[in-house]
Tab-separated table of C-alpha atoms in Angstrom:
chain	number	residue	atom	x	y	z
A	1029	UNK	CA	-2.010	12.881	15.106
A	1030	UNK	CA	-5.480	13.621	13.662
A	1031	UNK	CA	-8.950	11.836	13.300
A	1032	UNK	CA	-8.359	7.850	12.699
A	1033	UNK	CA	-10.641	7.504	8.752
A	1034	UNK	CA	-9.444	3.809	7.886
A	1035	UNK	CA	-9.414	0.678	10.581
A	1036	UNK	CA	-8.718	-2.359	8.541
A	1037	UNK	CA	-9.278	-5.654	11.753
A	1038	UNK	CA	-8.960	-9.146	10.840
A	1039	UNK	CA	-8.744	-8.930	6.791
A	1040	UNK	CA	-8.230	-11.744	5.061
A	1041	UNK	CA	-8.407	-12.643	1.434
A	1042	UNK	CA	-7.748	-16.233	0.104
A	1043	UNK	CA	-7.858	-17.334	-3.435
A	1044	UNK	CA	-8.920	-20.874	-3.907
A	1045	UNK	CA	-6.885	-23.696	-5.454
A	1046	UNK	CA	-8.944	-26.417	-7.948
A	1047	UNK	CA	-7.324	-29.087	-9.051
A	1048	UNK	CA	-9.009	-32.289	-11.553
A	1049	UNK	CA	-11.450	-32.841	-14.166
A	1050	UNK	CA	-14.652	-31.160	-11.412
A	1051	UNK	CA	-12.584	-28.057	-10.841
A	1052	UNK	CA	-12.996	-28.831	-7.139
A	1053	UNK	CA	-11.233	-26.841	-4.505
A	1054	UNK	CA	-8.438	-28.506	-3.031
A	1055	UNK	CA	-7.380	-25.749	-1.021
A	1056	UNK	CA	-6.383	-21.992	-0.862
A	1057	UNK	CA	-3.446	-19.450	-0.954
A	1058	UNK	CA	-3.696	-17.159	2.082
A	1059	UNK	CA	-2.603	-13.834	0.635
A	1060	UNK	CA	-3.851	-11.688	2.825
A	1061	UNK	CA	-4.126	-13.484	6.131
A	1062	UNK	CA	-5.349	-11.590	9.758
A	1063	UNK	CA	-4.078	-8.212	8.786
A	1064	UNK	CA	-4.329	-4.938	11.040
A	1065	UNK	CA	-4.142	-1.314	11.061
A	1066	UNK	CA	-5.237	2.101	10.767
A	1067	UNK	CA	-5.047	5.242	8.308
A	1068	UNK	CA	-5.049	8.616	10.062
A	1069	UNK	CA	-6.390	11.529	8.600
A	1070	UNK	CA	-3.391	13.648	6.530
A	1071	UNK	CA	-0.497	10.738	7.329
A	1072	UNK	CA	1.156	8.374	4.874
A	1073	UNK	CA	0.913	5.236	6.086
A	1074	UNK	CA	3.761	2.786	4.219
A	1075	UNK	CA	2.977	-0.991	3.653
A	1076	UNK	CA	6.004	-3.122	2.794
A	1077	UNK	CA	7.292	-6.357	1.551
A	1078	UNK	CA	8.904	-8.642	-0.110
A	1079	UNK	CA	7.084	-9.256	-3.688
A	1080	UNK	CA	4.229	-11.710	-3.243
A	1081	UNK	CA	3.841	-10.799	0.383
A	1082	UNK	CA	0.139	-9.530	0.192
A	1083	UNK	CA	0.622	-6.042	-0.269
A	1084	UNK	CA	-1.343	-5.123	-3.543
A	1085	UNK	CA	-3.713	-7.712	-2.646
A	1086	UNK	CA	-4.366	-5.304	0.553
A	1087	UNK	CA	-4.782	-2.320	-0.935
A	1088	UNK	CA	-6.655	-4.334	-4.075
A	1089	UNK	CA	-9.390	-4.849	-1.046
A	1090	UNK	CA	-9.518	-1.973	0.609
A	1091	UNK	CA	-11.105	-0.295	-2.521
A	1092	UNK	CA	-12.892	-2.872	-3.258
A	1093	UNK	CA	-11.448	-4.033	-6.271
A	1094	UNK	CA	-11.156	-7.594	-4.615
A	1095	UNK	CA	-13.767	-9.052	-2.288
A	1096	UNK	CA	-12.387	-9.910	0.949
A	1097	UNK	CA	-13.028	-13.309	2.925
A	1098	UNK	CA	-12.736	-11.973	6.020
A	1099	UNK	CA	-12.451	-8.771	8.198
A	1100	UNK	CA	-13.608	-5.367	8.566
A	1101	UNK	CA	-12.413	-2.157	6.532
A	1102	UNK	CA	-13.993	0.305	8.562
A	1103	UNK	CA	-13.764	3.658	6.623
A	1104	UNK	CA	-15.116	7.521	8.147
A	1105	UNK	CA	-15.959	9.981	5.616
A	1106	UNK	CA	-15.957	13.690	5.712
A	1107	UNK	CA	-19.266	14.066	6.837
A	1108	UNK	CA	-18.963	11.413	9.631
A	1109	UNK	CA	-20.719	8.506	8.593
A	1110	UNK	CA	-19.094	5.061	9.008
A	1111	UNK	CA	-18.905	2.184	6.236
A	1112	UNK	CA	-17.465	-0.980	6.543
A	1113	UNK	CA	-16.452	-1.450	3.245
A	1114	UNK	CA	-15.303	-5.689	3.737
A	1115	UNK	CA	-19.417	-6.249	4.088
A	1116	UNK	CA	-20.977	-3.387	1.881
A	1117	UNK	CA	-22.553	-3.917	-1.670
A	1118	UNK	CA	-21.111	-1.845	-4.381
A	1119	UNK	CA	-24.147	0.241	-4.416
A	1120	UNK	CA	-23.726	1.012	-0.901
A	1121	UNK	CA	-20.097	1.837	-2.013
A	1122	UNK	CA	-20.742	3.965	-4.729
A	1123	UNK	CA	-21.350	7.066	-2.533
A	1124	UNK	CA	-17.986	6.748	-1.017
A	1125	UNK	CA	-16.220	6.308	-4.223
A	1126	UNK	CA	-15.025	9.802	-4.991
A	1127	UNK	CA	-13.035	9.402	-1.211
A	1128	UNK	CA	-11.278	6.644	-2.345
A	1129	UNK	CA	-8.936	6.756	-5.051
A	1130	UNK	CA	-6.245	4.754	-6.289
A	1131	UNK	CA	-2.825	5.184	-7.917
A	1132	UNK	CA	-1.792	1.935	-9.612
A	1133	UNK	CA	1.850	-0.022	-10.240
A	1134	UNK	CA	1.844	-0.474	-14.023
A	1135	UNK	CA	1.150	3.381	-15.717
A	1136	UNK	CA	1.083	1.643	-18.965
A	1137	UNK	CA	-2.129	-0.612	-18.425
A	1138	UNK	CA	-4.018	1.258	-15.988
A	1139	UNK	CA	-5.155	4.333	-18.501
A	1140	UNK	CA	-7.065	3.302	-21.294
A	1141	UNK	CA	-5.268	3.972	-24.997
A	1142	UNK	CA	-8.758	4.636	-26.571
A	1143	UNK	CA	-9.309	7.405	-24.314
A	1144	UNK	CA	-7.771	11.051	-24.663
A	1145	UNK	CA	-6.226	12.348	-21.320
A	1146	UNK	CA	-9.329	14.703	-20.900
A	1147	UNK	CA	-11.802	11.515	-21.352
A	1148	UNK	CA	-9.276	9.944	-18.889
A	1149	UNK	CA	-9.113	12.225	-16.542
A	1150	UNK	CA	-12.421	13.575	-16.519
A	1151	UNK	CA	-14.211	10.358	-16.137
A	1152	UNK	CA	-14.132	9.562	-12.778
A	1153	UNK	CA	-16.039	12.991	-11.375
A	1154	UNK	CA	-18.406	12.629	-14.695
A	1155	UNK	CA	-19.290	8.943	-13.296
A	1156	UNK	CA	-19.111	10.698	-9.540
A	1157	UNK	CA	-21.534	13.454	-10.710
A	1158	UNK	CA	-18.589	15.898	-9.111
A	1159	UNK	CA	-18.196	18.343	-12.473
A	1160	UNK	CA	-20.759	19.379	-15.187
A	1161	UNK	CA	-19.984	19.044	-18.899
A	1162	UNK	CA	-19.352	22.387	-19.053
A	1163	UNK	CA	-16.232	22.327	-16.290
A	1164	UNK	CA	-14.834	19.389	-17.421
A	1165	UNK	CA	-12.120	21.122	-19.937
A	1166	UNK	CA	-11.917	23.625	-16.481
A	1167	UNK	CA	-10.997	20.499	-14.453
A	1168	UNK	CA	-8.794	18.787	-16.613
A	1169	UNK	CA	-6.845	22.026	-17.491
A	1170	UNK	CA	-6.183	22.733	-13.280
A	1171	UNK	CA	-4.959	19.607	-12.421
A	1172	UNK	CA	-3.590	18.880	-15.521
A	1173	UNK	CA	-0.954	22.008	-14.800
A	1174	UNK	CA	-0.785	20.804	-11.212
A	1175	UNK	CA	0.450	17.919	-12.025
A	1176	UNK	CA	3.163	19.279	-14.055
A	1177	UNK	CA	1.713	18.600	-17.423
A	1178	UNK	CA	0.788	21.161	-20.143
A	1179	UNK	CA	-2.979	21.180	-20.872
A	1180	UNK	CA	-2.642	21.466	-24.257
A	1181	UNK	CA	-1.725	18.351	-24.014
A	1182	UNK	CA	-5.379	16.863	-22.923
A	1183	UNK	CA	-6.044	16.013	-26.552
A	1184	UNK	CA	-3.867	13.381	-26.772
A	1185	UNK	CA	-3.625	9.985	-26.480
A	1186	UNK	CA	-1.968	7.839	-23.599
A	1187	UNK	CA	0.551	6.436	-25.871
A	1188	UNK	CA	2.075	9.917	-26.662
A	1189	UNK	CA	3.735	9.850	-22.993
A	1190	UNK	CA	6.160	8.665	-21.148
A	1191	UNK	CA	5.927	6.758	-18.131
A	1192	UNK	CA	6.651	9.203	-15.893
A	1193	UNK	CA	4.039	11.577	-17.456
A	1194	UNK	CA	1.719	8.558	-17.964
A	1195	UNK	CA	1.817	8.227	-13.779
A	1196	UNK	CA	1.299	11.934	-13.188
A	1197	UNK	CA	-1.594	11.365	-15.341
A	1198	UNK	CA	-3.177	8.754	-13.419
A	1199	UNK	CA	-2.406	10.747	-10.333
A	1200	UNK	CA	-4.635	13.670	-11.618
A	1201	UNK	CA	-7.296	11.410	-12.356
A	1202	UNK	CA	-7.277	10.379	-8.920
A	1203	UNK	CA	-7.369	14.111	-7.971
A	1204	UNK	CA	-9.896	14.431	-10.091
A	1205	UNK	CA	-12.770	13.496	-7.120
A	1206	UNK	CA	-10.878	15.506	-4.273
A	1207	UNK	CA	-10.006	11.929	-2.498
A	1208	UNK	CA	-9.552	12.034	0.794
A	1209	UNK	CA	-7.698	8.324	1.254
A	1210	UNK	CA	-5.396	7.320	-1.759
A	1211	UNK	CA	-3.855	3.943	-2.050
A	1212	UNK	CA	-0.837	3.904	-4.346
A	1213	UNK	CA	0.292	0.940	-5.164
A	1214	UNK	CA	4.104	0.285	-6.389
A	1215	UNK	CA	3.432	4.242	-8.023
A	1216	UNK	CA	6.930	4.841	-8.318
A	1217	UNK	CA	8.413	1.254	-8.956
A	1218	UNK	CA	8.379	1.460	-12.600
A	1219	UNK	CA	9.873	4.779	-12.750
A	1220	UNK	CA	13.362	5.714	-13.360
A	1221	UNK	CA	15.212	7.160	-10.181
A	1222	UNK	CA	14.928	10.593	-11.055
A	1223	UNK	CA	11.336	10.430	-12.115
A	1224	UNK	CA	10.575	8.518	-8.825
A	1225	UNK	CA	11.953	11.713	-6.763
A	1226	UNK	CA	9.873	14.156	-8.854
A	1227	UNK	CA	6.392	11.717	-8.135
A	1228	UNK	CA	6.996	11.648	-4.925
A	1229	UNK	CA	7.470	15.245	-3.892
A	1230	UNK	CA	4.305	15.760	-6.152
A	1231	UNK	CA	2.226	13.387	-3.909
A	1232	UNK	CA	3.786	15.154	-0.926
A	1233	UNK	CA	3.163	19.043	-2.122
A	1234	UNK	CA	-0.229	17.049	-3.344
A	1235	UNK	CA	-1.000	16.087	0.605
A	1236	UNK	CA	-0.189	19.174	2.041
A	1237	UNK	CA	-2.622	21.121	-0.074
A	1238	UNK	CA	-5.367	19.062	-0.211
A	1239	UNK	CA	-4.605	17.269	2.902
A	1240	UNK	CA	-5.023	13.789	0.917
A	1241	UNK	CA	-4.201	10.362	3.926
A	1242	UNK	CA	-1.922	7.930	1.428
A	1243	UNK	CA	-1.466	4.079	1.964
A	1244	UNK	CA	1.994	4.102	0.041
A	1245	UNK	CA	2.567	0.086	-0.762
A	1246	UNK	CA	6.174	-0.292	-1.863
A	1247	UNK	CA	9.155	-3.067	-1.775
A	1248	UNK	CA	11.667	0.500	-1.953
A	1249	UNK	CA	12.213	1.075	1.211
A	1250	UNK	CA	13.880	4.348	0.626
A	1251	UNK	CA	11.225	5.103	-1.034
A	1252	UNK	CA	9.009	4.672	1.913
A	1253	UNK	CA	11.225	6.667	4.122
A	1254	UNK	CA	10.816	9.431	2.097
A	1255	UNK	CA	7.365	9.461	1.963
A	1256	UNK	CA	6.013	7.422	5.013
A	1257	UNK	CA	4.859	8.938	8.611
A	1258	UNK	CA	4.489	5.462	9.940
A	1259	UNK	CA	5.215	1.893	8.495
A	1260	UNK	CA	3.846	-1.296	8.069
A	1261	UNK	CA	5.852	-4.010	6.933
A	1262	UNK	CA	4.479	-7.320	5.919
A	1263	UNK	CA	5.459	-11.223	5.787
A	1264	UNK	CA	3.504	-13.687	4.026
A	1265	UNK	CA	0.438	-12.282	3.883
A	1266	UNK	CA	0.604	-11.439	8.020
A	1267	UNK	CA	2.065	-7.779	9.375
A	1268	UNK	CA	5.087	-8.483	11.352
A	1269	UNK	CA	5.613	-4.610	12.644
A	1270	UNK	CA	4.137	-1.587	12.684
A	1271	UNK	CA	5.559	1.500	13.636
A	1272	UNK	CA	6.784	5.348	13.099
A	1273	UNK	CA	8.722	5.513	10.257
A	1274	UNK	CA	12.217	7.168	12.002
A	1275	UNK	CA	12.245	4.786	15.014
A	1276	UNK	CA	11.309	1.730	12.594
A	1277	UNK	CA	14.580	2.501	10.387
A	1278	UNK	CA	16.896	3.285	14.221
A	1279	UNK	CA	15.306	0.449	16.116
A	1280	UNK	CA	13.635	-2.543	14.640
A	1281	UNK	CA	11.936	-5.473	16.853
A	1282	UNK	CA	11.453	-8.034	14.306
A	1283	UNK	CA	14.172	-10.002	12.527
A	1284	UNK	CA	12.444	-9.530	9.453
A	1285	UNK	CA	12.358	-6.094	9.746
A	1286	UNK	CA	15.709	-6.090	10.365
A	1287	UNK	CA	17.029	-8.206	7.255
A	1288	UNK	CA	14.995	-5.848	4.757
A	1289	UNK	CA	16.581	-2.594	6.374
A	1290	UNK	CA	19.778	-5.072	5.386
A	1291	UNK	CA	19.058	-5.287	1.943
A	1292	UNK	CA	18.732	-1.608	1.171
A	1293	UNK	CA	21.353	-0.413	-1.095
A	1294	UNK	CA	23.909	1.983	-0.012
A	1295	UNK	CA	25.722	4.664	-2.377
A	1296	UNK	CA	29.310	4.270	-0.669
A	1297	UNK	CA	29.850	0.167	-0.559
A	1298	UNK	CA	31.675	-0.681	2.908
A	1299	UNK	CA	33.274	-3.640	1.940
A	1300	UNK	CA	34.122	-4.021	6.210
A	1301	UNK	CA	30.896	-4.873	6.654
A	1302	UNK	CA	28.866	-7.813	5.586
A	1303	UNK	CA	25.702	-7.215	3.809
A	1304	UNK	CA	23.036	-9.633	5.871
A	1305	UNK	CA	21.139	-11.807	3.395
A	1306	UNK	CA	17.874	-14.292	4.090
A	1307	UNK	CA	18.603	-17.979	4.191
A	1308	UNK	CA	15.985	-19.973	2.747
A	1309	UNK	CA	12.381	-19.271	0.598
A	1310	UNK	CA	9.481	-17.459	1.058
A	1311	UNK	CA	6.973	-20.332	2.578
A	1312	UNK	CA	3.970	-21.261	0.650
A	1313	UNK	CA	1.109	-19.281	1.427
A	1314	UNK	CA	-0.771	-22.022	1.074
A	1315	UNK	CA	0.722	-24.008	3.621
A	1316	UNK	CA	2.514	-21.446	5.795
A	1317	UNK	CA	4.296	-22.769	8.741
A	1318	UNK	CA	3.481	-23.443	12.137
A	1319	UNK	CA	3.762	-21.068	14.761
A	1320	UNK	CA	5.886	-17.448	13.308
A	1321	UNK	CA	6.004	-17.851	9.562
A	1322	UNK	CA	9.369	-16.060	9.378
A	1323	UNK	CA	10.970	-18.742	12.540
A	1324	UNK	CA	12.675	-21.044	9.442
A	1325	UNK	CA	14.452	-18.552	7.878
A	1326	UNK	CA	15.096	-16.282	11.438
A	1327	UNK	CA	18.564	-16.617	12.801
A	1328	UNK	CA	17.501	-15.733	16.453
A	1329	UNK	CA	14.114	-18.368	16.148
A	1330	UNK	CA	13.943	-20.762	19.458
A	1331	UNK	CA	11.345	-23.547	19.896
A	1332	UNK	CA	9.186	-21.488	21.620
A	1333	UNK	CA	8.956	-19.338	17.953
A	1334	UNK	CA	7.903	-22.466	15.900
A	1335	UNK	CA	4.713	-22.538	18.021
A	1336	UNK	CA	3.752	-18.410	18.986
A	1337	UNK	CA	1.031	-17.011	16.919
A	1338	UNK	CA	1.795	-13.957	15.052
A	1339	UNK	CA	-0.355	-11.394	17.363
A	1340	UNK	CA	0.868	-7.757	17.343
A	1341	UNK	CA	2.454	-6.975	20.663
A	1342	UNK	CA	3.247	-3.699	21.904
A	1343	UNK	CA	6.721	-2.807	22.499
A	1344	UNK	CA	5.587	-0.343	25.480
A	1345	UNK	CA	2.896	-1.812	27.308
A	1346	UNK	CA	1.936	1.889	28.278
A	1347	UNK	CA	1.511	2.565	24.413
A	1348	UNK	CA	-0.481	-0.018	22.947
A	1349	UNK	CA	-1.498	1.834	19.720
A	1350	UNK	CA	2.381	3.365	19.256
A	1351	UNK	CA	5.601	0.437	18.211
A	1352	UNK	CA	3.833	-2.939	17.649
A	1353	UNK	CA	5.803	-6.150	16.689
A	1354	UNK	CA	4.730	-9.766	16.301
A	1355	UNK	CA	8.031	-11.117	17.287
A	1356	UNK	CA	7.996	-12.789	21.218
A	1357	UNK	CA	11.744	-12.305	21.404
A	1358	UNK	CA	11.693	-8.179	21.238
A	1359	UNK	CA	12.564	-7.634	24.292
A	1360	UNK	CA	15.444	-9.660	24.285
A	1361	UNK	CA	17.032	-8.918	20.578
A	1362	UNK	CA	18.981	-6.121	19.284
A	1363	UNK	CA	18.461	-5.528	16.158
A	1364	UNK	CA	20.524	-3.437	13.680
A	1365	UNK	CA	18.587	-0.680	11.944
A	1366	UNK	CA	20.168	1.849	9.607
């Protein structure tokens, strides 16, 4: 595996809950609570969830769109240098911009409708001071085409497109800066099945010629096979496992894990076997449980789980970086995977 460029330690982002007639704060919601892992250089990296688990919020921080609380988002750029991008001001940021790019959910809202696609996708290396006036129509006409759109095209409006077009779109403007980390966040979730396939060979052909690192944040978690060299997967706001994406889908070591491989839909329904299903709801992320979040809802919890803190452990002591889980019961479960 190549050169580690993204070390999030320790990130935490909580939103604060005010209440009465002084707007006080009464309390917060823990969305993104202790979270850690790394990006390698030219490996998608897949971060999922259930809905509302902290995964947008993540990737939200990571480029800075949200402030974090706590933590450190150490990122390495091409020419070495080291930023922590949790503590830096957005003018220290601003050099590092065109490295980071992002791919959002909701193709619809993220492009602007008073913009033309060149505007659109031309703007982020005008503001980057990456192209000249001159090259922009050059720019928007290559990746325009290697995106799989026609460049005649560029003269239009967002409206004019699907949403499949309208996300291959966005993905060019992304491209647009020669990123070197992308986040994409739910990119594919909106799409129709067929539309998701063509995306996401796009972002692979995409990664292999420009050799582009993706954090790939998804609930589809065939989706994420596809597409992911390693996985994280997430619970409440905390990551539960981390590990290569083949041995994560064989062998699981957290129960969680183990009831979302559960849940994924199969094309030929065995009726012989039961489909597992999650007892109980999500805990408040304001007031998250004691001990393992996941222990009320776990079907292998004990009493020592309602007090163990939810520290990544390695499943091979001899490997700490390699299969991680924050379940204290790995070594004695066997989970099913798929």
């Amino acid at each position: 595996m190549s050169g580690q460029i993204l070390k999030v330690t320790g990130l935490k982002k909580y939103f604060p809950i005010r209440k009465g007639f002084f707007n006080q704060v009464v309390g917060s919601v823990k969305a993104v609570n202790d979270v850690d892992f790394e990006v390698y250089e030219g490996e998608t990296l897949g971060l999922v969830g259930e809905s509302g688990c902290g995964k947008s919020t993540t990737g939200n921080c990571i480029v800075r769109l949200l402030d974090p609380t706590e933590g450190s988002i150490l990122y390495t750029a091409r020419d070495g240098s080291t930023i922590d991008l949790a503590k830096a001001t957005q003018r220290e940021i601003k050099p590092y911009r065109k490295e980071i790019q992002m791919v959002f959910q909701d193709p619809y809202s993220s492009l602007n409708p008073r913009m033309t696609v060149k505007d659109v996708i031309a703007e982020p290396a005008r503001l980057c001071g990456t192209v000249s006036k001159g090259d922009e129509q050059e720019l928007v006409t290559r990746l325009m085409t290697r995106v799989g759109l026609r460049p005649e095209y560029m003269v239009r409006y967002p409206h004019a497109f699907s949403g499949g077009q309208r996300q291959r779109i966005g993905i060019a403007r992304a491209l647009s800066v020669n990123p070197r980390l992308m986040v994409c966040d739910e990119s594919v979730s909106s799409l129709d099945v067929s539309v998701q396939a063509q995306v996401l060979s796009l972002l692979e052909e995409l990664q292999s010629e420009f050799n582009i690192s993706y954090l790939f944040i998804a609930h589809d978690l065939s989706a994420v096979k596809h597409i992911s060299d390693r996985i994280v997967v997430m619970y409440v706001g905390k990551v539960v496992e981390i590990c290569e994406t083949e041995e994560l889908y064989a062998q699981p070591k957290h129960p969680y894990t183990e009831a979302l491989l559960g849940s994924v839909p199969k094309l030929i329904a065995d009726k012989s076997v039961r489909k597992s299903t999650l007892e109980g709801e999500v805990p408040d992320p304001s007031r998250p449980p004691e001990g393992c979040f996941f222990h009320p809802r776990c079907k292998y919890a004990t009493e020592e789980c309602k007090k163990a803190s939810m520290k990544l452990l390695p499943v091979d002591p001899n490997n700490p970086t390699g299969h991680r889980t924050a379940c204290i019961r790995h070594a004695q479960l066997h989970l099913k995977g798929v």
